[in-house]
mmCIF file of C-alpha atoms in Angstrom:
data_model
loop_
_atom_site.group_PDB
_atom_site.id
_atom_site.type_symbol
_atom_site.label_atom_id
_atom_site.label_comp_id
_atom_site.label_asym_id
_atom_site.label_seq_id
_atom_site.Cartn_x
_atom_site.Cartn_y
_atom_site.Cartn_z
ATOM 1 C CA MET A 1 -10.377 -22.696 -11.580
ATOM 2 C CA SER A 2 -9.306 -19.767 -14.078
ATOM 3 C CA THR A 3 -6.487 -17.607 -14.054
ATOM 4 C CA LEU A 4 -5.747 -13.941 -14.289
ATOM 5 C CA GLY A 5 -2.595 -12.475 -15.961
ATOM 6 C CA VAL A 6 -1.252 -9.733 -13.730
ATOM 7 C CA ALA A 7 1.671 -7.356 -14.162
ATOM 8 C CA VAL A 8 3.557 -5.207 -11.882
ATOM 9 C CA VAL A 9 4.431 -1.417 -12.586
ATOM 10 C CA GLY A 10 7.202 -0.180 -10.488
ATOM 11 C CA PHE A 11 9.366 -2.914 -9.010
ATOM 12 C CA GLY A 12 11.086 -1.357 -5.835
ATOM 13 C CA TRP A 13 10.385 -3.132 -2.523
ATOM 14 C CA MET A 14 6.577 -2.111 -2.902
ATOM 15 C CA GLY A 15 6.656 -4.165 -6.553
ATOM 16 C CA ARG A 16 8.584 -7.062 -4.587
ATOM 17 C CA VAL A 17 5.934 -7.048 -2.052
ATOM 18 C CA HIS A 18 3.132 -7.177 -4.150
ATOM 19 C CA THR A 19 4.798 -9.943 -6.413
ATOM 20 C CA GLN A 20 5.245 -12.290 -3.438
ATOM 21 C CA ALA A 21 1.355 -11.684 -2.317
ATOM 22 C CA TYR A 22 0.437 -12.615 -5.653
ATOM 23 C CA GLN A 23 2.662 -15.761 -5.202
ATOM 24 C CA ARG A 24 1.220 -16.682 -1.906
ATOM 25 C CA ILE A 25 -2.595 -16.493 -2.837
ATOM 26 C CA PRO A 26 -2.790 -20.337 -3.869
ATOM 27 C CA HIS A 27 -1.471 -21.520 -0.264
ATOM 28 C CA HIS A 28 -3.581 -18.970 2.005
ATOM 29 C CA PHE A 29 -6.611 -18.688 -0.425
ATOM 30 C CA PRO A 30 -6.983 -22.109 -1.905
ATOM 31 C CA GLN A 31 -10.764 -21.434 -2.119
ATOM 32 C CA LEU A 32 -10.681 -18.434 -4.245
ATOM 33 C CA PRO A 33 -11.600 -19.239 -8.067
ATOM 34 C CA VAL A 34 -8.964 -17.405 -9.812
ATOM 35 C CA ARG A 35 -5.051 -17.565 -9.699
ATOM 36 C CA PRO A 36 -2.880 -14.706 -10.645
ATOM 37 C CA GLU A 37 0.050 -15.655 -13.484
ATOM 38 C CA LEU A 38 3.011 -13.130 -13.456
ATOM 39 C CA ILE A 39 2.597 -11.823 -17.265
ATOM 40 C CA ALA A 40 5.074 -8.827 -17.114
ATOM 41 C CA VAL A 41 6.940 -6.464 -15.192
ATOM 42 C CA ALA A 42 8.123 -2.850 -16.121
ATOM 43 C CA GLU A 43 10.780 -1.026 -14.429
ATOM 44 C CA GLU A 44 12.921 1.722 -15.908
ATOM 45 C CA VAL A 45 15.864 1.343 -13.862
ATOM 46 C CA PRO A 46 18.189 -0.707 -16.145
ATOM 47 C CA GLY A 47 18.340 -4.483 -15.547
ATOM 48 C CA ARG A 48 16.009 -4.473 -12.543
ATOM 49 C CA ALA A 49 12.908 -5.801 -14.596
ATOM 50 C CA GLU A 50 15.273 -8.424 -15.767
ATOM 51 C CA GLU A 51 16.045 -9.427 -11.958
ATOM 52 C CA ALA A 52 12.728 -9.647 -11.218
ATOM 53 C CA ALA A 53 11.697 -11.764 -14.181
ATOM 54 C CA ALA A 54 14.519 -14.334 -13.200
ATOM 55 C CA GLN A 55 13.663 -14.417 -9.780
ATOM 56 C CA PHE A 56 10.086 -14.615 -9.749
ATOM 57 C CA GLY A 57 9.109 -15.902 -13.031
ATOM 58 C CA PHE A 58 7.722 -12.828 -14.977
ATOM 59 C CA ALA A 59 7.089 -13.755 -18.583
ATOM 60 C CA SER A 60 8.080 -10.563 -20.122
ATOM 61 C CA THR A 61 10.003 -7.797 -18.746
ATOM 62 C CA THR A 62 9.835 -3.828 -20.280
ATOM 63 C CA ARG A 63 11.098 -0.433 -19.366
ATOM 64 C CA ASP A 64 7.799 1.150 -20.712
ATOM 65 C CA TRP A 65 4.778 0.482 -18.621
ATOM 66 C CA ARG A 66 2.428 1.582 -21.622
ATOM 67 C CA GLU A 67 3.428 -1.530 -23.354
ATOM 68 C CA ILE A 68 1.728 -3.255 -20.153
ATOM 69 C CA ALA A 69 -1.498 -1.159 -20.674
ATOM 70 C CA ALA A 70 -1.353 -2.720 -24.621
ATOM 71 C CA ASP A 71 -0.638 -6.021 -23.441
ATOM 72 C CA PRO A 72 -3.817 -8.151 -24.203
ATOM 73 C CA ARG A 73 -2.622 -10.773 -21.817
ATOM 74 C CA ILE A 74 -2.660 -8.782 -18.992
ATOM 75 C CA GLN A 75 -6.070 -8.756 -17.148
ATOM 76 C CA ALA A 76 -4.742 -6.649 -13.762
ATOM 77 C CA VAL A 77 -2.214 -4.338 -12.902
ATOM 78 C CA SER A 78 -0.233 -3.697 -9.812
ATOM 79 C CA ILE A 79 0.845 0.057 -9.662
ATOM 80 C CA THR A 80 3.693 0.625 -7.530
ATOM 81 C CA ALA A 81 5.619 3.360 -8.952
ATOM 82 C CA PRO A 82 6.280 6.477 -7.391
ATOM 83 C CA ASN A 83 3.507 8.699 -6.196
ATOM 84 C CA PHE A 84 3.679 11.467 -8.890
ATOM 85 C CA LEU A 85 2.849 8.474 -11.558
ATOM 86 C CA HIS A 86 -0.011 7.184 -10.003
ATOM 87 C CA ARG A 87 -2.691 9.494 -12.005
ATOM 88 C CA GLU A 88 -1.155 8.521 -15.558
ATOM 89 C CA ILE A 89 -0.519 4.697 -14.979
ATOM 90 C CA GLY A 90 -3.613 4.667 -12.996
ATOM 91 C CA VAL A 91 -6.014 6.543 -15.483
ATOM 92 C CA ALA A 92 -4.251 4.541 -18.529
ATOM 93 C CA MET A 93 -4.768 1.155 -17.342
ATOM 94 C CA ALA A 94 -8.303 2.125 -16.446
ATOM 95 C CA GLU A 95 -8.716 3.080 -19.836
ATOM 96 C CA ALA A 96 -7.425 -0.211 -21.222
ATOM 97 C CA GLY A 97 -9.744 -2.253 -19.126
ATOM 98 C CA LYS A 98 -7.353 -3.342 -16.671
ATOM 99 C CA HIS A 99 -8.443 -3.813 -13.089
ATOM 100 C CA ILE A 100 -5.814 -2.235 -10.724
ATOM 101 C CA TRP A 101 -4.222 -2.757 -7.397
ATOM 102 C CA ILE A 102 -2.358 0.882 -6.633
ATOM 103 C CA GLU A 103 -0.617 2.188 -4.008
ATOM 104 C CA LYS A 104 -1.552 4.739 -1.383
ATOM 105 C CA PRO A 105 -1.651 7.825 -1.736
ATOM 106 C CA VAL A 106 -2.981 7.450 -5.419
ATOM 107 C CA GLY A 107 -1.009 10.628 -6.898
ATOM 108 C CA LEU A 108 -0.339 13.802 -5.190
ATOM 109 C CA THR A 109 -3.381 15.197 -4.482
ATOM 110 C CA ALA A 110 -7.351 14.752 -4.302
ATOM 111 C CA ALA A 111 -7.528 15.521 -8.093
ATOM 112 C CA ASP A 112 -5.559 12.902 -8.906
ATOM 113 C CA ALA A 113 -6.935 10.241 -6.665
ATOM 114 C CA ARG A 114 -10.292 11.417 -8.546
ATOM 115 C CA ALA A 115 -9.236 11.326 -11.712
ATOM 116 C CA VAL A 116 -8.411 7.523 -11.281
ATOM 117 C CA ALA A 117 -11.651 7.000 -9.272
ATOM 118 C CA GLU A 118 -13.550 8.355 -12.061
ATOM 119 C CA ALA A 119 -11.560 6.308 -14.682
ATOM 120 C CA THR A 120 -11.888 3.053 -13.079
ATOM 121 C CA ALA A 121 -16.052 4.060 -12.521
ATOM 122 C CA LYS A 122 -16.202 4.255 -16.334
ATOM 123 C CA ALA A 123 -14.079 1.339 -17.535
ATOM 124 C CA GLY A 124 -15.971 -0.586 -15.119
ATOM 125 C CA VAL A 125 -12.963 -2.341 -13.730
ATOM 126 C CA ARG A 126 -12.073 -3.160 -9.919
ATOM 127 C CA SER A 127 -9.539 -1.765 -7.909
ATOM 128 C CA THR A 128 -7.833 -2.177 -4.564
ATOM 129 C CA VAL A 129 -5.737 0.789 -2.832
ATOM 130 C CA GLY A 130 -3.024 -0.215 -0.365
ATOM 131 C CA PHE A 131 -3.834 0.880 2.884
ATOM 132 C CA ASN A 132 -2.587 -2.266 4.322
ATOM 133 C CA TYR A 133 -3.014 -1.749 7.969
ATOM 134 C CA ARG A 134 -6.593 -1.866 8.343
ATOM 135 C CA ASN A 135 -6.044 -5.518 7.108
ATOM 136 C CA ALA A 136 -4.313 -6.662 10.455
ATOM 137 C CA PRO A 137 -6.842 -9.187 12.225
ATOM 138 C CA ALA A 138 -6.378 -7.158 15.366
ATOM 139 C CA VAL A 139 -7.450 -3.900 13.542
ATOM 140 C CA ALA A 140 -10.642 -5.781 12.346
ATOM 141 C CA TYR A 141 -11.669 -6.975 15.788
ATOM 142 C CA ALA A 142 -11.144 -3.434 17.302
ATOM 143 C CA ARG A 143 -13.654 -2.076 14.371
ATOM 144 C CA GLU A 144 -15.824 -5.121 15.355
ATOM 145 C CA LEU A 145 -16.000 -4.266 19.148
ATOM 146 C CA ILE A 146 -16.632 -0.456 18.146
ATOM 147 C CA ALA A 147 -19.441 -0.995 15.864
ATOM 148 C CA SER A 148 -20.770 -3.361 18.482
ATOM 149 C CA GLY A 149 -21.595 -0.718 20.871
ATOM 150 C CA GLU A 150 -19.464 -2.569 23.884
ATOM 151 C CA LEU A 151 -17.304 0.498 24.129
ATOM 152 C CA GLY A 152 -20.083 2.591 24.412
ATOM 153 C CA THR A 153 -20.155 6.122 22.470
ATOM 154 C CA ILE A 154 -16.698 6.820 20.987
ATOM 155 C CA THR A 155 -15.418 9.823 22.068
ATOM 156 C CA HIS A 156 -12.122 10.512 20.974
ATOM 157 C CA VAL A 157 -8.960 8.614 18.992
ATOM 158 C CA ARG A 158 -4.939 9.113 18.957
ATOM 159 C CA ILE A 159 -3.492 7.932 16.018
ATOM 160 C CA ARG A 160 0.268 7.542 15.412
ATOM 161 C CA LEU A 161 2.597 6.915 12.721
ATOM 162 C CA PHE A 162 6.229 7.696 13.524
ATOM 163 C CA SER A 163 9.525 6.403 11.681
ATOM 164 C CA ASP A 164 12.899 7.244 11.019
ATOM 165 C CA TYR A 165 13.249 6.142 7.723
ATOM 166 C CA ALA A 166 13.913 9.763 6.855
ATOM 167 C CA ALA A 167 16.016 10.630 10.152
ATOM 168 C CA HIS A 168 19.521 10.344 9.004
ATOM 169 C CA PRO A 169 20.782 13.563 7.759
ATOM 170 C CA ASP A 170 22.692 11.903 4.728
ATOM 171 C CA GLY A 171 19.394 10.747 3.292
ATOM 172 C CA ALA A 172 19.796 10.931 -0.626
ATOM 173 C CA LEU A 173 17.404 13.798 -1.657
ATOM 174 C CA THR A 174 15.127 11.515 -4.267
ATOM 175 C CA TRP A 175 11.789 12.348 -5.640
ATOM 176 C CA ARG A 176 10.633 11.981 -2.213
ATOM 177 C CA TYR A 177 11.665 15.160 -1.080
ATOM 178 C CA GLU A 178 10.424 16.708 -3.960
ATOM 179 C CA ARG A 179 6.864 18.790 -3.918
ATOM 180 C CA ALA A 180 6.611 18.108 -7.655
ATOM 181 C CA ARG A 181 7.161 14.502 -7.659
ATOM 182 C CA GLY A 182 6.798 13.521 -3.492
ATOM 183 C CA GLY A 183 3.752 15.586 -3.050
ATOM 184 C CA GLY A 184 3.153 16.058 0.600
ATOM 185 C CA GLY A 185 6.157 14.437 1.982
ATOM 186 C CA VAL A 186 4.899 12.196 5.045
ATOM 187 C CA LEU A 187 1.233 13.288 4.848
ATOM 188 C CA GLY A 188 1.292 11.075 1.706
ATOM 189 C CA ASP A 189 3.619 8.480 3.239
ATOM 190 C CA LEU A 190 2.329 7.975 6.274
ATOM 191 C CA ALA A 191 -0.488 10.552 7.171
ATOM 192 C CA SER A 192 -2.894 8.681 4.410
ATOM 193 C CA HIS A 193 -2.572 5.457 6.468
ATOM 194 C CA GLY A 194 -3.725 7.410 9.541
ATOM 195 C CA VAL A 195 -7.065 8.743 7.679
ATOM 196 C CA ASP A 196 -7.459 5.476 6.455
ATOM 197 C CA LEU A 197 -7.290 3.968 10.054
ATOM 198 C CA ALA A 198 -9.698 6.871 11.293
ATOM 199 C CA ARG A 199 -12.670 6.541 8.944
ATOM 200 C CA PHE A 200 -12.082 2.741 9.155
ATOM 201 C CA LEU A 201 -12.944 2.867 13.085
ATOM 202 C CA LEU A 202 -14.727 5.878 13.212
ATOM 203 C CA GLY A 203 -16.681 6.934 10.274
ATOM 204 C CA ASP A 204 -16.083 9.895 8.184
ATOM 205 C CA ILE A 205 -14.063 13.143 9.074
ATOM 206 C CA THR A 206 -15.901 16.506 8.876
ATOM 207 C CA ALA A 207 -13.421 19.149 9.711
ATOM 208 C CA LEU A 208 -9.598 19.203 10.869
ATOM 209 C CA THR A 209 -6.880 21.924 11.912
ATOM 210 C CA ALA A 210 -3.206 20.800 11.320
ATOM 211 C CA ASP A 211 0.409 22.070 11.780
ATOM 212 C CA THR A 212 3.411 20.985 9.752
ATOM 213 C CA ALA A 213 7.246 21.205 9.839
ATOM 214 C CA VAL A 214 10.148 20.412 8.075
ATOM 215 C CA PHE A 215 13.104 19.252 10.274
ATOM 216 C CA ILE A 216 15.768 18.537 8.029
ATOM 217 C CA PRO A 217 15.664 21.088 5.324
ATOM 218 C CA GLU A 218 18.939 20.176 3.187
ATOM 219 C CA ARG A 219 20.115 17.063 1.836
ATOM 220 C CA ALA A 220 22.522 15.528 -1.068
ATOM 221 C CA ARG A 221 21.486 14.876 -4.278
ATOM 222 C CA PRO A 222 22.190 11.195 -5.356
ATOM 223 C CA THR A 223 24.572 10.527 -8.072
ATOM 224 C CA GLY A 224 23.368 7.138 -9.031
ATOM 225 C CA ALA A 225 20.010 5.396 -9.186
ATOM 226 C CA THR A 226 18.471 4.634 -5.931
ATOM 227 C CA ALA A 227 15.981 2.096 -4.154
ATOM 228 C CA GLY A 228 14.383 2.970 -0.802
ATOM 229 C CA HIS A 229 15.685 5.464 1.319
ATOM 230 C CA THR A 230 19.626 5.343 0.020
ATOM 231 C CA LEU A 231 22.157 7.632 1.847
ATOM 232 C CA ALA A 232 24.141 10.013 -0.081
ATOM 233 C CA THR A 233 27.358 11.897 1.169
ATOM 234 C CA GLY A 234 29.240 14.708 -1.077
ATOM 235 C CA GLY A 235 26.331 15.599 -3.358
ATOM 236 C CA GLU A 236 25.178 18.705 -4.065
ATOM 237 C CA LEU A 237 22.980 19.844 -1.548
ATOM 238 C CA GLY A 238 19.315 20.779 -2.128
ATOM 239 C CA PRO A 239 15.890 21.886 -0.492
ATOM 240 C CA VAL A 240 13.517 19.342 1.050
ATOM 241 C CA GLU A 241 10.507 20.592 -0.500
ATOM 242 C CA ASN A 242 7.767 19.073 1.637
ATOM 243 C CA GLU A 243 7.132 18.031 5.241
ATOM 244 C CA ASP A 244 8.861 15.756 7.513
ATOM 245 C CA TYR A 245 5.944 16.217 10.218
ATOM 246 C CA VAL A 246 2.287 16.839 10.693
ATOM 247 C CA SER A 247 -0.091 16.962 13.732
ATOM 248 C CA CYS A 248 -3.458 17.271 13.082
ATOM 249 C CA LEU A 249 -6.965 17.404 14.991
ATOM 250 C CA LEU A 250 -10.044 16.166 13.860
ATOM 251 C CA ARG A 251 -13.570 16.155 14.482
ATOM 252 C CA PHE A 252 -15.974 13.033 13.125
ATOM 253 C CA ALA A 253 -19.208 13.200 12.055
ATOM 254 C CA SER A 254 -19.816 10.927 14.766
ATOM 255 C CA GLY A 255 -19.306 13.522 17.453
ATOM 256 C CA ALA A 256 -15.956 11.780 18.483
ATOM 257 C CA ARG A 257 -12.583 13.864 18.282
ATOM 258 C CA GLY A 258 -9.086 12.552 17.429
ATOM 259 C CA VAL A 259 -5.648 13.296 17.103
ATOM 260 C CA LEU A 260 -3.625 12.071 14.648
ATOM 261 C CA GLU A 261 0.530 12.596 14.164
ATOM 262 C CA ALA A 262 3.009 11.299 11.643
ATOM 263 C CA SER A 263 6.485 11.891 11.415
ATOM 264 C CA ARG A 264 9.391 10.492 9.094
ATOM 265 C CA VAL A 265 12.392 11.649 11.107
ATOM 266 C CA SER A 266 11.311 10.416 14.501
ATOM 267 C CA VAL A 267 14.940 9.010 15.938
ATOM 268 C CA GLY A 268 14.337 6.017 18.255
ATOM 269 C CA GLU A 269 10.942 4.828 16.527
ATOM 270 C CA GLN A 270 11.052 2.280 14.164
ATOM 271 C CA ASN A 271 7.281 1.821 12.561
ATOM 272 C CA ASN A 272 5.745 3.106 15.754
ATOM 273 C CA TYR A 273 1.978 2.949 14.308
ATOM 274 C CA GLY A 274 -0.917 2.409 16.140
ATOM 275 C CA PHE A 275 -4.089 4.048 17.920
ATOM 276 C CA GLU A 276 -6.032 4.210 20.986
ATOM 277 C CA VAL A 277 -10.078 4.513 20.924
ATOM 278 C CA HIS A 278 -11.813 5.744 23.664
ATOM 279 C CA GLY A 279 -15.402 5.210 24.333
ATOM 280 C CA THR A 280 -17.747 5.738 27.347
ATOM 281 C CA LYS A 281 -17.586 2.580 28.635
ATOM 282 C CA GLY A 282 -14.187 1.195 27.075
ATOM 283 C CA ALA A 283 -11.277 1.157 24.916
ATOM 284 C CA VAL A 284 -9.266 -0.426 22.240
ATOM 285 C CA LEU A 285 -5.482 0.158 21.779
ATOM 286 C CA TRP A 286 -3.172 -1.141 19.154
ATOM 287 C CA ASP A 287 0.522 -1.298 18.567
ATOM 288 C CA TYR A 288 1.434 -2.325 14.922
ATOM 289 C CA ARG A 289 5.076 -3.661 16.478
ATOM 290 C CA ARG A 290 2.867 -6.152 18.225
ATOM 291 C CA LEU A 291 0.619 -7.106 15.292
ATOM 292 C CA GLY A 292 -1.482 -9.852 16.845
ATOM 293 C CA GLU A 293 -2.207 -8.348 20.091
ATOM 294 C CA LEU A 294 -5.137 -5.622 21.045
ATOM 295 C CA GLY A 295 -5.419 -3.886 24.180
ATOM 296 C CA VAL A 296 -8.925 -4.189 25.456
ATOM 297 C CA SER A 297 -10.891 -2.201 28.029
ATOM 298 C CA ARG A 298 -14.532 -3.311 28.875
ATOM 299 C CA GLY A 299 -17.405 -3.667 31.323
ATOM 300 C CA THR A 300 -18.999 -1.564 34.142
ATOM 301 C CA SER A 301 -16.290 -0.286 36.291
ATOM 302 C CA TYR A 302 -15.381 2.783 33.937
ATOM 303 C CA GLN A 303 -12.872 4.134 36.923
ATOM 304 C CA ASP A 304 -9.815 2.189 37.161
ATOM 305 C CA GLN A 305 -11.192 -0.329 34.673
ATOM 306 C CA PRO A 306 -8.822 -2.565 33.580
ATOM 307 C CA VAL A 307 -7.138 -3.132 30.041
ATOM 308 C CA SER A 308 -6.847 -6.853 28.676
ATOM 309 C CA THR A 309 -4.550 -8.246 26.036
ATOM 310 C CA VAL A 310 -6.239 -10.207 23.523
ATOM 311 C CA PHE A 311 -4.288 -12.483 21.077
ATOM 312 C CA VAL A 312 -5.824 -12.568 17.497
ATOM 313 C CA GLY A 313 -6.713 -16.019 16.217
ATOM 314 C CA PRO A 314 -9.136 -17.421 13.692
ATOM 315 C CA GLY A 315 -12.298 -15.459 13.468
ATOM 316 C CA HIS A 316 -10.438 -12.111 13.813
ATOM 317 C CA GLY A 317 -10.147 -10.703 10.297
ATOM 318 C CA GLU A 318 -8.158 -13.077 8.051
ATOM 319 C CA TYR A 319 -6.170 -14.636 10.607
ATOM 320 C CA ALA A 320 -7.584 -18.135 9.910
ATOM 321 C CA ALA A 321 -5.868 -18.218 6.326
ATOM 322 C CA PHE A 322 -2.518 -18.016 8.331
ATOM 323 C CA GLN A 323 -2.433 -19.499 11.299
ATOM 324 C CA PRO A 324 -4.249 -22.168 12.924
ATOM 325 C CA GLY A 325 -4.481 -20.698 16.620
ATOM 326 C CA ALA A 326 -4.375 -17.613 18.680
ATOM 327 C CA ALA A 327 -0.973 -15.577 19.208
ATOM 328 C CA ASN A 328 1.030 -17.004 16.384
ATOM 329 C CA ALA A 329 2.717 -14.333 14.785
ATOM 330 C CA MET A 330 1.957 -12.785 11.324
ATOM 331 C CA GLY A 331 3.839 -9.824 9.607
ATOM 332 C CA TYR A 332 4.030 -6.693 7.208
ATOM 333 C CA ASP A 333 3.683 -9.050 4.033
ATOM 334 C CA ASP A 334 0.943 -11.162 5.209
ATOM 335 C CA LEU A 335 -1.198 -7.612 5.372
ATOM 336 C CA LYS A 336 -0.180 -7.428 1.644
ATOM 337 C CA VAL A 337 -1.536 -10.715 0.944
ATOM 338 C CA ILE A 338 -4.773 -10.048 2.219
ATOM 339 C CA GLU A 339 -4.908 -7.329 0.240
ATOM 340 C CA ALA A 340 -4.217 -9.280 -2.793
ATOM 341 C CA TYR A 341 -6.884 -11.499 -1.753
ATOM 342 C CA ASN A 342 -9.167 -8.669 -1.661
ATOM 343 C CA PHE A 343 -8.512 -7.290 -4.835
ATOM 344 C CA LEU A 344 -8.496 -10.856 -6.950
ATOM 345 C CA ARG A 345 -11.908 -11.661 -4.942
ATOM 346 C CA SER A 346 -13.422 -8.190 -6.228
ATOM 347 C CA VAL A 347 -12.074 -8.924 -9.971
ATOM 348 C CA ALA A 348 -13.642 -12.603 -9.670
ATOM 349 C CA GLU A 349 -17.127 -11.765 -8.015
ATOM 350 C CA GLY A 350 -17.574 -8.285 -9.336
ATOM 351 C CA THR A 351 -17.858 -7.015 -6.058
ATOM 352 C CA THR A 352 -15.769 -4.932 -4.171
ATOM 353 C CA TYR A 353 -13.915 -5.947 -0.790
ATOM 354 C CA GLY A 354 -11.315 -3.917 1.301
ATOM 355 C CA ALA A 355 -9.909 -0.610 0.614
ATOM 356 C CA THR A 356 -11.316 1.454 -2.228
ATOM 357 C CA LEU A 357 -10.470 4.558 -4.723
ATOM 358 C CA GLU A 358 -13.333 6.125 -2.855
ATOM 359 C CA ASP A 359 -11.714 5.596 0.058
ATOM 360 C CA ALA A 360 -8.226 6.953 -1.417
ATOM 361 C CA VAL A 361 -10.021 10.153 -2.461
ATOM 362 C CA HIS A 362 -11.515 10.725 1.095
ATOM 363 C CA SER A 363 -7.728 10.422 2.265
ATOM 364 C CA ALA A 364 -6.234 12.596 -0.462
ATOM 365 C CA THR A 365 -9.078 15.464 0.159
ATOM 366 C CA ALA A 366 -7.925 15.368 4.228
ATOM 367 C CA LEU A 367 -4.168 15.529 3.025
ATOM 368 C CA ASP A 368 -5.190 18.462 0.875
ATOM 369 C CA ALA A 369 -6.813 20.130 3.831
ATOM 370 C CA MET A 370 -3.989 19.283 6.152
ATOM 371 C CA SER A 371 -1.883 21.287 3.938
ATOM 372 C CA ARG A 372 -4.236 24.177 3.730
ATOM 373 C CA SER A 373 -4.849 24.201 7.429
ATOM 374 C CA ALA A 374 -0.767 24.478 7.994
ATOM 375 C CA GLU A 375 -0.684 27.417 5.482
ATOM 376 C CA GLN A 376 -3.872 29.449 6.660
ATOM 377 C CA GLY A 377 -3.810 28.658 10.800
ATOM 378 C CA THR A 378 -7.193 27.645 10.389
ATOM 379 C CA TRP A 379 -9.500 24.723 10.823
ATOM 380 C CA VAL A 380 -10.925 23.165 7.366
ATOM 381 C CA SER A 381 -14.396 21.812 6.259
ATOM 382 C CA LEU A 382 -13.895 18.534 4.688
ATOM 383 C CA GLY A 383 -18.057 18.512 4.146
#
């Protein structure tokens, strides 16, 4: 058993999730031949890194992520800073020889994601990307059913990602709503996950057409440091520069068709994420809010064919690392533990597991195409 010095850059909510995932690795994956050791945390907000060190046991703290790149004690880095910093930090860490676990969407554009991917390839370091919903055991099972042919030829899929995190009109005008720092808004936040799920389940997307909208055009600027989705009242109003909503039609290389819809301002929807995949002989249906269940329709009835609820259990994805029997609940943080396992296993074995930077480039390419399509009102090829 060897140790791997790890650091976390950016300690908002996601930095906390990564840290907790590292700490849980020995409990859920004791067979992994490497153990993460929390060496350093970088966070520019005063006092936040020190709080993280006190709570989680990081050996050192800094407000400058460049010190992480220069620290020889560190072999792997979690990059959970805001989107606009992904490219700079990701490239720098790769060039410093650090393996990277980076959150989606890996920058603001496909060019950003591609730059990080090229840097890691040149440096020969391993990387994992935070497309966590593909890690759900029910999603892994759905992929198996699709690949096995039990559903027949896949004809179409509908993917939804509806949330209310930006629905409050008093939500602070943070970097998330700026084009230069937050990119495409809901495209990077949620639609990136949708594209990854689409490709994970059905294969490459060849063309798409999209429509976007901003439904809350102004927000108040915050007067102090923010974390998450802080409310702000009384501040100077400024424009929301990126998208609240996107809808998209997809064409796959297989011939299948798809619909992807994402919104960050859906009142009444709390993390309503999921998909329905239909084939010529059956279907699979998944709702993230019922994480351990998969609706499955298969057989020879075709018309009036029933849907059964399958409770996932050992044998589905990495479920057995968390629970001994089917229908025991898992949660969001468990998906990130699986992601951490894929990352550390990739480093230990020198073979890639889980979502890759190539997947991030494909997702970002689709997001760029959505933006172009919405502006031009046309289909855009991803070939």
